[in-house]
PDB file of C-alpha atoms and ligand atoms in Angstrom:
ATOM      1  CA  GLU A   1     141.099  20.860 -97.654  1.00 35.00           C
ATOM      2  CA  MET A   2     144.183  18.973 -99.000  1.00 41.00           C
ATOM      3  CA  MET A   3     147.729  19.357 -96.688  1.00 42.00           C
ATOM      4  CA  THR A   4     150.963  19.102 -97.627  1.00 41.00           C
ATOM      5  CA  GLU A   5     153.021  16.009 -96.651  1.00 39.00           C
ATOM      6  CA  LYS A   6     156.369  18.746 -96.581  1.00 38.00           C
ATOM      7  CA  ALA A   7     154.144  20.598 -93.971  1.00 39.00           C
ATOM      8  CA  SER A   8     154.636  17.186 -91.755  1.00 41.00           C
ATOM      9  CA  ALA A   9     158.749  16.586 -90.891  1.00 43.00           C
ATOM     10  CA  VAL A  10     157.710  13.184 -90.072  1.00 48.00           C
ATOM     11  CA  SER A  11     159.636  13.205 -87.403  1.00 49.00           C
ATOM     12  CA  HIS A  12     157.476  10.427 -86.277  1.00 61.00           C
ATOM     13  CA  HIS A  13     158.672   6.585 -87.787  1.00 61.00           C
ATOM     14  CA  SER A  14     155.897   4.527 -88.509  1.00 75.00           C
ATOM     15  CA  LYS A  15     154.269   2.683 -90.572  1.00 81.00           C
ATOM     16  CA  ILE A  16     150.956   3.061 -93.085  1.00 89.00           C
ATOM     17  CA  SER A  17     148.765   0.444 -95.388  1.00 93.00           C
ATOM     18  CA  LEU A  18     146.708   3.032 -96.533  1.00 93.00           C
ATOM     19  CA  ASN A  19     147.579   3.657-100.261  1.00 93.00           C
ATOM     20  CA  PRO A  20     149.673   6.630-101.194  1.00 93.00           C
ATOM     21  CA  HIS A  21     147.707   8.151-103.781  1.00 95.00           C
ATOM     22  CA  HIS A  22     144.366   7.968-101.614  1.00 95.00           C
ATOM     23  CA  PRO A  23     142.786  11.233-100.790  1.00 95.00           C
ATOM     24  CA  LEU A  24     142.842  11.474 -97.524  1.00 97.00           C
ATOM     25  CA  TYR A  25     146.834   9.674 -97.200  1.00 96.00           C
ATOM     26  CA  ASN A  26     148.434  13.376 -96.402  1.00 96.00           C
ATOM     27  CA  GLU A  27     145.386  14.773 -93.645  1.00 97.00           C
ATOM     28  CA  ILE A  28     145.777  11.686 -92.174  1.00 97.00           C
ATOM     29  CA  ASN A  29     149.864  11.421 -92.050  1.00 96.00           C
ATOM     30  CA  GLN A  30     149.390  15.131 -90.676  1.00 96.00           C
ATOM     31  CA  LEU A  31     146.941  14.858 -88.212  1.00 97.00           C
ATOM     32  CA  VAL A  32     148.786  11.698 -86.629  1.00 96.00           C
ATOM     33  CA  ASP A  33     152.144  14.090 -86.931  1.00 94.00           C
ATOM     34  CA  ASN A  34     149.987  16.600 -84.737  1.00 96.00           C
ATOM     35  CA  HIS A  35     148.545  14.843 -82.445  1.00 96.00           C
ATOM     36  CA  LEU A  36     152.040  12.869 -81.736  1.00 93.00           C
ATOM     37  CA  THR A  37     153.903  16.111 -81.255  1.00 90.00           C
ATOM     38  CA  ARG A  38     151.517  18.264 -78.888  1.00 89.00           C
ATOM     39  CA  MET A  39     151.564  15.517 -77.093  1.00 84.00           C
ATOM     40  CA  ASP A  40     155.219  15.434 -76.633  1.00 72.00           C
ATOM     41  CA  GLU A  41     154.695  19.456 -76.243  1.00 71.00           C
ATOM     42  CA  LYS A  42     152.530  18.776 -73.032  1.00 62.00           C
ATOM     43  CA  THR A  43     154.984  16.848 -71.234  1.00 51.00           C
ATOM     44  CA  GLU A  44     157.395  19.276 -71.740  1.00 51.00           C
ATOM     45  CA  GLY A  45     154.626  21.312 -69.291  1.00 54.00           C
ATOM     46  CA  GLY A  46     154.665  25.097 -69.336  1.00 55.00           C
ATOM     47  CA  LYS A  47     151.849  27.193 -68.200  1.00 63.00           C
ATOM     48  CA  ASP A  48     148.251  24.507 -67.660  1.00 67.00           C
ATOM     49  CA  THR A  49     145.329  26.403 -69.089  1.00 80.00           C
ATOM     50  CA  TRP A  50     143.294  22.984 -68.283  1.00 90.00           C
ATOM     51  CA  GLN A  51     140.879  22.435 -65.532  1.00 93.00           C
ATOM     52  CA  VAL A  52     140.584  19.199 -63.806  1.00 95.00           C
ATOM     53  CA  ILE A  53     136.776  17.851 -64.293  1.00 95.00           C
ATOM     54  CA  ALA A  54     137.248  14.694 -63.203  1.00 96.00           C
ATOM     55  CA  GLU A  55     140.254  12.500 -60.844  1.00 97.00           C
ATOM     56  CA  GLU A  56     140.403   9.109 -59.638  1.00 96.00           C
ATOM     57  CA  GLY A  57     143.831   7.765 -58.905  1.00 97.00           C
ATOM     58  CA  ASP A  58     145.199   7.528 -62.029  1.00 97.00           C
ATOM     59  CA  LEU A  59     142.464   9.008 -64.076  1.00 98.00           C
ATOM     60  CA  LYS A  60     142.611  12.661 -65.087  1.00 97.00           C
ATOM     61  CA  VAL A  61     140.144  14.236 -66.980  1.00 97.00           C
ATOM     62  CA  TYR A  62     140.523  17.943 -68.064  1.00 96.00           C
ATOM     63  CA  LYS A  63     138.847  20.711 -69.853  1.00 95.00           C
ATOM     64  CA  ARG A  64     139.231  23.916 -71.488  1.00 94.00           C
ATOM     65  CA  GLU A  65     136.153  26.588 -71.774  1.00 94.00           C
ATOM     66  CA  LEU A  66     135.178  27.450 -75.575  1.00 94.00           C
ATOM     67  CA  GLU A  67     132.106  28.636 -77.345  1.00 93.00           C
ATOM     68  CA  VAL A  68     131.768  29.756 -80.173  1.00 90.00           C
ATOM     69  CA  ASN A  69     128.571  31.823 -81.218  1.00 88.00           C
ATOM     70  CA  GLY A  70     127.284  29.814 -78.185  1.00 87.00           C
ATOM     71  CA  VAL A  71     128.279  26.733 -79.028  1.00 92.00           C
ATOM     72  CA  VAL A  72     129.912  24.640 -76.303  1.00 95.00           C
ATOM     73  CA  ILE A  73     133.256  23.085 -78.385  1.00 95.00           C
ATOM     74  CA  ASP A  74     135.244  22.271 -74.868  1.00 96.00           C
ATOM     75  CA  PRO A  75     138.625  20.576 -75.457  1.00 95.00           C
ATOM     76  CA  LEU A  76     138.737  18.096 -73.633  1.00 96.00           C
ATOM     77  CA  LYS A  77     141.564  15.597 -72.345  1.00 96.00           C
ATOM     78  CA  ALA A  78     142.503  12.917 -70.440  1.00 97.00           C
ATOM     79  CA  SER A  79     145.613  10.777 -68.881  1.00 97.00           C
ATOM     80  CA  TYR A  80     144.987   7.369 -67.483  1.00 98.00           C
ATOM     81  CA  VAL A  81     147.396   4.565 -65.913  1.00 98.00           C
ATOM     82  CA  VAL A  82     145.930   1.104 -66.788  1.00 98.00           C
ATOM     83  CA  LYS A  83     147.801  -2.041 -65.177  1.00 98.00           C
ATOM     84  CA  GLY A  84     147.688  -5.404 -67.436  1.00 98.00           C
ATOM     85  CA  ILE A  85     147.186  -3.981 -70.375  1.00 98.00           C
ATOM     86  CA  THR A  86     149.338  -2.929 -73.370  1.00 98.00           C
ATOM     87  CA  GLY A  87     148.884   0.081 -76.099  1.00 98.00           C
ATOM     88  CA  HIS A  88     148.769  -2.129 -78.797  1.00 98.00           C
ATOM     89  CA  GLU A  89     145.902  -3.693 -77.076  1.00 98.00           C
ATOM     90  CA  VAL A  90     144.191  -0.593 -76.175  1.00 98.00           C
ATOM     91  CA  CYS A  91     144.141   1.035 -79.317  1.00 98.00           C
ATOM     92  CA  HIS A  92     143.637  -2.180 -81.165  1.00 98.00           C
ATOM     93  CA  TYR A  93     140.071  -2.341 -79.367  1.00 98.00           C
ATOM     94  CA  PHE A  94     139.373   1.590 -79.540  1.00 98.00           C
ATOM     95  CA  TRP A  95     140.000   1.106 -83.566  1.00 98.00           C
ATOM     96  CA  SER A  96     138.023  -2.356 -84.178  1.00 98.00           C
ATOM     97  CA  ILE A  97     134.885  -1.486 -85.281  1.00 98.00           C
ATOM     98  CA  ASP A  98     133.752  -5.416 -84.706  1.00 98.00           C
ATOM     99  CA  VAL A  99     133.940  -4.133 -80.731  1.00 98.00           C
ATOM    100  CA  ARG A 100     132.501  -0.197 -80.446  1.00 98.00           C
ATOM    101  CA  MET A 101     129.291  -1.122 -79.788  1.00 98.00           C
ATOM    102  CA  ASP A 102     130.017  -3.829 -77.146  1.00 97.00           C
ATOM    103  CA  TRP A 103     131.804  -0.647 -74.993  1.00 98.00           C
ATOM    104  CA  ASP A 104     130.616   2.671 -76.410  1.00 97.00           C
ATOM    105  CA  ALA A 105     127.193   3.167 -74.844  1.00 94.00           C
ATOM    106  CA  THR A 106     127.019   6.711 -76.489  1.00 95.00           C
ATOM    107  CA  LEU A 107     125.870   5.242 -79.874  1.00 98.00           C
ATOM    108  CA  GLU A 108     122.879   3.395 -80.715  1.00 98.00           C
ATOM    109  CA  SER A 109     124.539   2.216 -83.897  1.00 98.00           C
ATOM    110  CA  SER A 110     128.199   2.179 -85.697  1.00 98.00           C
ATOM    111  CA  VAL A 111     128.569   0.638 -89.338  1.00 98.00           C
ATOM    112  CA  CYS A 112     131.605   0.310 -91.171  1.00 98.00           C
ATOM    113  CA  THR A 113     130.931   3.270 -94.893  1.00 97.00           C
ATOM    114  CA  ASP A 114     133.911   2.127 -96.430  1.00 97.00           C
ATOM    115  CA  TRP A 115     136.774   0.146 -95.615  1.00 97.00           C
ATOM    116  CA  LEU A 116     140.367   1.854 -96.995  1.00 97.00           C
ATOM    117  CA  ALA A 117     143.234  -0.353 -95.603  1.00 96.00           C
ATOM    118  CA  GLU A 118     143.830  -2.805 -93.073  1.00 96.00           C
ATOM    119  CA  ASP A 119     144.998   0.532 -91.148  1.00 97.00           C
ATOM    120  CA  THR A 120     141.757   2.952 -91.768  1.00 97.00           C
ATOM    121  CA  PHE A 121     138.295   2.955 -92.427  1.00 98.00           C
ATOM    122  CA  VAL A 122     135.440   5.328 -92.485  1.00 98.00           C
ATOM    123  CA  SER A 123     132.139   5.014 -90.068  1.00 98.00           C
ATOM    124  CA  HIS A 124     128.757   6.444 -89.663  1.00 98.00           C
ATOM    125  CA  ASN A 125     127.919   6.440 -85.961  1.00 98.00           C
ATOM    126  CA  VAL A 126     124.569   6.967 -84.357  1.00 98.00           C
ATOM    127  CA  ILE A 127     124.662   8.609 -81.248  1.00 97.00           C
ATOM    128  CA  LYS A 128     122.445   8.452 -78.062  1.00 97.00           C
ATOM    129  CA  ARG A 129     119.433  11.088 -77.913  1.00 95.00           C
ATOM    130  CA  VAL A 130     119.804  13.335 -74.745  1.00 89.00           C
ATOM    131  CA  TRP A 131     116.545  15.183 -74.421  1.00 87.00           C
ATOM    132  CA  PRO A 132     116.027  18.359 -74.789  1.00 86.00           C
ATOM    133  CA  ALA A 133     118.144  18.112 -78.212  1.00 88.00           C
ATOM    134  CA  SER A 134     118.060  16.628 -81.555  1.00 93.00           C
ATOM    135  CA  GLN A 135     119.527  13.556 -82.313  1.00 95.00           C
ATOM    136  CA  ARG A 136     123.135  13.501 -83.317  1.00 97.00           C
ATOM    137  CA  ASP A 137     125.499  11.533 -85.663  1.00 98.00           C
ATOM    138  CA  ALA A 138     129.240  11.421 -86.980  1.00 98.00           C
ATOM    139  CA  LEU A 139     131.085  10.567 -90.110  1.00 98.00           C
ATOM    140  CA  PHE A 140     134.636   9.999 -89.131  1.00 98.00           C
ATOM    141  CA  TRP A 141     137.578   7.839 -90.467  1.00 98.00           C
ATOM    142  CA  SER A 142     139.553   5.499 -88.006  1.00 98.00           C
ATOM    143  CA  HIS A 143     143.446   5.176 -88.967  1.00 98.00           C
ATOM    144  CA  LEU A 144     145.782   2.441 -86.211  1.00 98.00           C
ATOM    145  CA  ARG A 145     149.859   3.192 -86.325  1.00 97.00           C
ATOM    146  CA  HIS A 146     152.080   1.896 -84.641  1.00 96.00           C
ATOM    147  CA  VAL A 147     154.713   4.657 -84.143  1.00 95.00           C
ATOM    148  CA  THR A 148     158.460   3.374 -83.402  1.00 90.00           C
ATOM    149  CA  GLY A 149     160.497   5.103 -81.337  1.00 81.00           C
ATOM    150  CA  SER A 150     163.941   6.396 -82.089  1.00 72.00           C
ATOM    151  CA  ASN A 151     165.831   7.253 -78.977  1.00 71.00           C
ATOM    152  CA  ASP A 152     164.811   7.299 -75.138  1.00 66.00           C
ATOM    153  CA  GLU A 153     162.713  10.774 -75.670  1.00 71.00           C
ATOM    154  CA  ASP A 154     161.063   9.622 -78.413  1.00 75.00           C
ATOM    155  CA  PRO A 155     159.692   6.268 -76.881  1.00 86.00           C
ATOM    156  CA  ASP A 156     157.371   3.807 -79.301  1.00 93.00           C
ATOM    157  CA  ARG A 157     153.768   4.148 -79.363  1.00 96.00           C
ATOM    158  CA  TRP A 158     150.248   3.238 -80.319  1.00 97.00           C
ATOM    159  CA  ILE A 159     147.916   5.710 -81.581  1.00 97.00           C
ATOM    160  CA  VAL A 160     144.193   5.692 -83.043  1.00 98.00           C
ATOM    161  CA  VAL A 161     143.152   9.168 -84.790  1.00 98.00           C
ATOM    162  CA  ASN A 162     139.464   9.836 -84.944  1.00 98.00           C
ATOM    163  CA  TYR A 163     138.190  12.503 -87.312  1.00 98.00           C
ATOM    164  CA  SER A 164     135.582  13.765 -89.327  1.00 98.00           C
ATOM    165  CA  THR A 165     134.807  13.311 -92.924  1.00 98.00           C
ATOM    166  CA  GLU A 166     132.783  13.791 -95.585  1.00 97.00           C
ATOM    167  CA  ASP A 167     130.519  11.528 -97.869  1.00 96.00           C
ATOM    168  CA  PRO A 168     127.641  12.362 -99.750  1.00 94.00           C
ATOM    169  CA  LYS A 169     126.339   8.690-100.201  1.00 94.00           C
ATOM    170  CA  ILE A 170     125.643   9.186 -96.282  1.00 94.00           C
ATOM    171  CA  PRO A 171     121.619  10.824 -96.021  1.00 89.00           C
ATOM    172  CA  ASN A 172     121.763  13.347 -93.234  1.00 87.00           C
ATOM    173  CA  LYS A 173     119.087  12.644 -91.360  1.00 94.00           C
ATOM    174  CA  TYR A 174     120.194  14.098 -87.813  1.00 97.00           C
ATOM    175  CA  VAL A 175     122.178  16.699 -86.712  1.00 97.00           C
ATOM    176  CA  ARG A 176     125.898  15.843 -87.689  1.00 97.00           C
ATOM    177  CA  VAL A 177     128.646  16.599 -84.536  1.00 97.00           C
ATOM    178  CA  THR A 178     132.185  17.290 -85.957  1.00 97.00           C
ATOM    179  CA  MET A 179     135.287  15.901 -84.359  1.00 98.00           C
ATOM    180  CA  ASN A 180     139.546  15.269 -82.993  1.00 98.00           C
ATOM    181  CA  VAL A 181     139.834  12.365 -81.070  1.00 98.00           C
ATOM    182  CA  ALA A 182     142.811  10.454 -80.570  1.00 98.00           C
ATOM    183  CA  MET A 183     144.347   7.819 -78.340  1.00 98.00           C
ATOM    184  CA  ILE A 184     147.809   7.953 -77.904  1.00 98.00           C
ATOM    185  CA  CYS A 185     149.360   4.565 -75.688  1.00 98.00           C
ATOM    186  CA  GLU A 186     153.031   3.906 -74.502  1.00 97.00           C
ATOM    187  CA  THR A 187     153.707   0.566 -72.530  1.00 97.00           C
ATOM    188  CA  ILE A 188     155.063   0.682 -69.493  1.00 97.00           C
ATOM    189  CA  ILE A 189     157.490  -2.682 -68.654  1.00 95.00           C
ATOM    190  CA  ASP A 190     158.977  -3.233 -64.939  1.00 95.00           C
ATOM    191  CA  PRO A 191     161.356  -6.273 -66.061  1.00 91.00           C
ATOM    192  CA  PRO A 192     160.913  -9.294 -64.101  1.00 92.00           C
ATOM    193  CA  ALA A 193     163.769 -10.842 -62.453  1.00 92.00           C
ATOM    194  CA  ASP A 194     162.784 -14.110 -63.881  1.00 93.00           C
ATOM    195  CA  GLY A 195     162.514 -12.611 -67.577  1.00 89.00           C
ATOM    196  CA  ASN A 196     159.511 -13.430 -68.297  1.00 93.00           C
ATOM    197  CA  ILE A 197     156.874 -10.479 -68.605  1.00 95.00           C
ATOM    198  CA  SER A 198     153.161 -11.372 -67.482  1.00 96.00           C
ATOM    199  CA  ARG A 199     150.762  -9.234 -67.056  1.00 97.00           C
ATOM    200  CA  ASP A 200     151.582  -8.360 -63.659  1.00 97.00           C
ATOM    201  CA  ASP A 201     154.621  -6.477 -64.884  1.00 97.00           C
ATOM    202  CA  ILE A 202     152.945  -4.272 -67.556  1.00 98.00           C
ATOM    203  CA  LYS A 203     150.976  -1.053 -67.541  1.00 98.00           C
ATOM    204  CA  CYS A 204     149.415   1.222 -70.241  1.00 98.00           C
ATOM    205  CA  LYS A 205     150.176   4.803 -70.233  1.00 98.00           C
ATOM    206  CA  ILE A 206     146.979   6.154 -72.286  1.00 98.00           C
ATOM    207  CA  SER A 207     146.610  10.041 -73.579  1.00 98.00           C
ATOM    208  CA  TYR A 208     142.987  10.533 -74.868  1.00 98.00           C
ATOM    209  CA  THR A 209     142.309  13.982 -76.484  1.00 97.00           C
ATOM    210  CA  ALA A 210     138.724  14.961 -78.238  1.00 98.00           C
ATOM    211  CA  GLU A 211     137.421  18.428 -79.470  1.00 97.00           C
ATOM    212  CA  VAL A 212     133.822  17.663 -80.507  1.00 97.00           C
ATOM    213  CA  ASN A 213     131.441  20.477 -82.465  1.00 97.00           C
ATOM    214  CA  PRO A 214     127.745  19.304 -81.146  1.00 95.00           C
ATOM    215  CA  GLY A 215     127.449  20.979 -84.878  1.00 94.00           C
ATOM    216  CA  GLY A 216     124.195  23.034 -83.804  1.00 89.00           C
ATOM    217  CA  TRP A 217     123.141  24.683 -80.459  1.00 86.00           C
ATOM    218  CA  ALA A 218     122.674  22.552 -77.504  1.00 88.00           C
ATOM    219  CA  PRO A 219     121.921  24.014 -74.213  1.00 91.00           C
ATOM    220  CA  ALA A 220     125.411  24.514 -72.613  1.00 93.00           C
ATOM    221  CA  SER A 221     125.074  23.534 -68.947  1.00 93.00           C
ATOM    222  CA  VAL A 222     123.361  20.173 -69.963  1.00 91.00           C
ATOM    223  CA  LEU A 223     126.221  19.596 -72.663  1.00 93.00           C
ATOM    224  CA  ARG A 224     129.029  19.825 -69.780  1.00 96.00           C
ATOM    225  CA  ALA A 225     127.208  18.558 -67.505  1.00 95.00           C
ATOM    226  CA  VAL A 226     127.008  15.462 -70.151  1.00 94.00           C
ATOM    227  CA  TYR A 227     130.828  15.623 -71.230  1.00 96.00           C
ATOM    228  CA  LYS A 228     131.825  15.529 -67.619  1.00 97.00           C
ATOM    229  CA  ARG A 229     129.556  12.501 -66.359  1.00 96.00           C
ATOM    230  CA  GLU A 230     130.540  10.653 -69.623  1.00 96.00           C
ATOM    231  CA  TYR A 231     134.221  10.967 -70.439  1.00 97.00           C
ATOM    232  CA  PRO A 232     135.184   9.686 -67.362  1.00 97.00           C
ATOM    233  CA  LYS A 233     132.735   6.910 -67.540  1.00 97.00           C
ATOM    234  CA  PHE A 234     133.796   6.223 -70.994  1.00 98.00           C
ATOM    235  CA  LEU A 235     137.743   5.658 -70.019  1.00 98.00           C
ATOM    236  CA  LYS A 236     136.726   3.427 -67.106  1.00 98.00           C
ATOM    237  CA  ARG A 237     134.023   1.326 -69.029  1.00 98.00           C
ATOM    238  CA  PHE A 238     136.444   1.093 -71.979  1.00 98.00           C
ATOM    239  CA  THR A 239     139.860  -0.051 -70.701  1.00 98.00           C
ATOM    240  CA  SER A 240     137.951  -2.540 -67.960  1.00 98.00           C
ATOM    241  CA  TYR A 241     136.434  -3.935 -71.177  1.00 98.00           C
ATOM    242  CA  VAL A 242     139.766  -4.121 -72.891  1.00 98.00           C
ATOM    243  CA  LYS A 243     141.246  -5.527 -69.348  1.00 98.00           C
ATOM    244  CA  ASP A 244     138.420  -8.589 -69.181  1.00 98.00           C
ATOM    245  CA  THR A 245     138.308  -9.347 -73.265  1.00 98.00           C
ATOM    246  CA  VAL A 246     142.331  -9.874 -73.318  1.00 98.00           C
ATOM    247  CA  LYS A 247     143.121 -11.249 -69.444  1.00 96.00           C
ATOM    248  CA  ASP A 248     143.222 -14.806 -70.412  1.00 96.00           C
ATOM    249  CA  LYS A 249     145.127 -14.292 -74.005  1.00 98.00           C
ATOM    250  CA  PRO A 250     148.705 -13.768 -74.950  1.00 97.00           C
ATOM    251  CA  ILE A 251     150.643 -10.365 -74.311  1.00 97.00           C
ATOM    252  CA  MET A 252     149.792  -8.380 -77.426  1.00 97.00           C
ATOM    253  CA  PHE A 253     152.888  -5.981 -77.144  1.00 95.00           C
TER     254      PHE A 253
HETATM  255  O1  18C B 301     136.196   8.078 -78.456  1.00 67.05           O
HETATM  256  C1  18C B 301     134.798   7.592 -78.480  1.00 67.05           C
HETATM  257  N1  18C B 301     134.007   6.799 -78.899  1.00 67.05           N
HETATM  258  C2  18C B 301     134.671   6.986 -80.067  1.00 67.05           C
HETATM  259  C3  18C B 301     134.134   6.094 -81.272  1.00 67.05           C
HETATM  260  O2  18C B 301     133.710   4.988 -80.450  1.00 67.05           O
HETATM  261  C4  18C B 301     134.835   8.345 -81.132  1.00 67.05           C
HETATM  262  C5  18C B 301     133.212   9.495 -80.953  1.00 67.05           C
HETATM  263  C6  18C B 301     132.282   9.306 -80.951  1.00 67.05           C
HETATM  264  C7  18C B 301     131.308  10.406 -80.340  1.00 67.05           C
HETATM  265  C8  18C B 301     131.855  11.366 -79.760  1.00 67.05           C
HETATM  266  C9  18C B 301     130.006  11.867 -79.904  1.00 67.05           C
HETATM  267  C10 18C B 301     130.156  13.035 -79.114  1.00 67.05           C
HETATM  268  C11 18C B 301     128.740  13.555 -79.090  1.00 67.05           C
HETATM  269  C12 18C B 301     128.615  15.165 -78.525  1.00 67.05           C
HETATM  270  C13 18C B 301     127.433  16.109 -79.250  1.00 67.05           C
HETATM  271  C14 18C B 301     126.075  15.347 -78.244  1.00 67.05           C
HETATM  272  C15 18C B 301     124.996  16.138 -77.934  1.00 67.05           C
HETATM  273  C16 18C B 301     124.170  16.072 -77.271  1.00 67.05           C
HETATM  274  C17 18C B 301     123.257  17.444 -76.722  1.00 67.05           C
HETATM  275  C18 18C B 301     123.055  17.240 -74.971  1.00 67.05           C
HETATM  276  C19 18C B 301     122.889  18.581 -74.528  1.00 67.05           C
HETATM  277  O3  18C B 301     135.799   9.066 -81.426  1.00 67.05           O
HETATM  278  C20 18C B 301     134.550   7.825 -76.629  1.00 67.05           C
HETATM  279  C21 18C B 301     133.577   9.086 -77.030  1.00 67.05           C
HETATM  280  C22 18C B 301     133.065   9.391 -75.162  1.00 67.05           C
HETATM  281  C23 18C B 301     132.200  10.429 -75.738  1.00 67.05           C
HETATM  282  C24 18C B 301     131.579  11.070 -74.411  1.00 67.05           C
HETATM  283  C25 18C B 301     130.639  12.020 -74.153  1.00 67.05           C
HETATM  284  C26 18C B 301     129.667  12.086 -75.620  1.00 67.05           C
HETATM  285  C27 18C B 301     128.310  12.387 -74.665  1.00 67.05           C
HETATM  286  C28 18C B 301     127.580  12.621 -75.790  1.00 67.05           C
HETATM  287  C29 18C B 301     126.468  12.205 -75.714  1.00 67.05           C
HETATM  288  C30 18C B 301     125.998  10.513 -75.416  1.00 67.05           C
HETATM  289  C31 18C B 301     124.626  10.441 -74.828  1.00 67.05           C
HETATM  290  C32 18C B 301     124.438   9.655 -73.240  1.00 67.05           C
HETATM  291  C33 18C B 301     123.767   8.357 -73.403  1.00 67.05           C
HETATM  292  C34 18C B 301     123.637   7.855 -72.036  1.00 67.05           C
HETATM  293  C35 18C B 301     123.934   6.697 -72.047  1.00 67.05           C
HETATM  294  C36 18C B 301     123.391   5.762 -71.258  1.00 67.05           C
END
């Protein structure tokens, strides 16, 4: 359904390449704005209903158990601090479909079905089969955005949103998974005395959230076990991939 632009009192300064007349324009702005606002709320503390499912140094993965008609749709969130990389780099590689198969071990294939703008495209992704469930696929738009902060409380951030969409051209061969995923990053710079910023002086604060509906019945215990194993694995694998890829490249601020 179409969302009004008025609802997203755009407090987050940003630039979008997608044409304002594109049918997804309002939806994308709304999703980006909601994710940034929700993240801001989270940092304000308050009561926490999230349970930790993995904790390893600076990596923390949380979930909230939620079942609708017997289908597990546990919302998941993670925070991670990774040295030597920037938020722009993390989001660039998370968004870029050219490298997705290099780090996403849960996918069997990933194909761009619609290029919308230099910051937005739609892709069809076939997920590896997990026994005993039927094979799943996902069709979603991916949008990359730089959000410049206006003051100290509103820091400079990069964000990628992957959000399910529909396309009658894509045949329905699998069980369709739907999702709302966001990767939000902030770069922390420890200014060196000599003023030359190297990779030793930077780190990236990552906040990742995933709301996935498996699209049909899947055994809850298997699904929860797969999530518990796969999300931390993904975050470690993906960030090592980024570290490794950029280590000899100039820092992309
Ligand atoms: O965010 C991630 N990836 C993005 C794309 O690169 C995108 C996410 C897309 C897909 C998420 C799909 C989740 C599917 C869940 C339903 C599966 C049902 C299986 C039933 C089991 C009983 O935003 C990173 C996503 C990291 C996701 C980790 C958890 C997903 C587990 C899904 C199963 C994966 C198969 C495992 C194969 C093992 C590989 C050695």
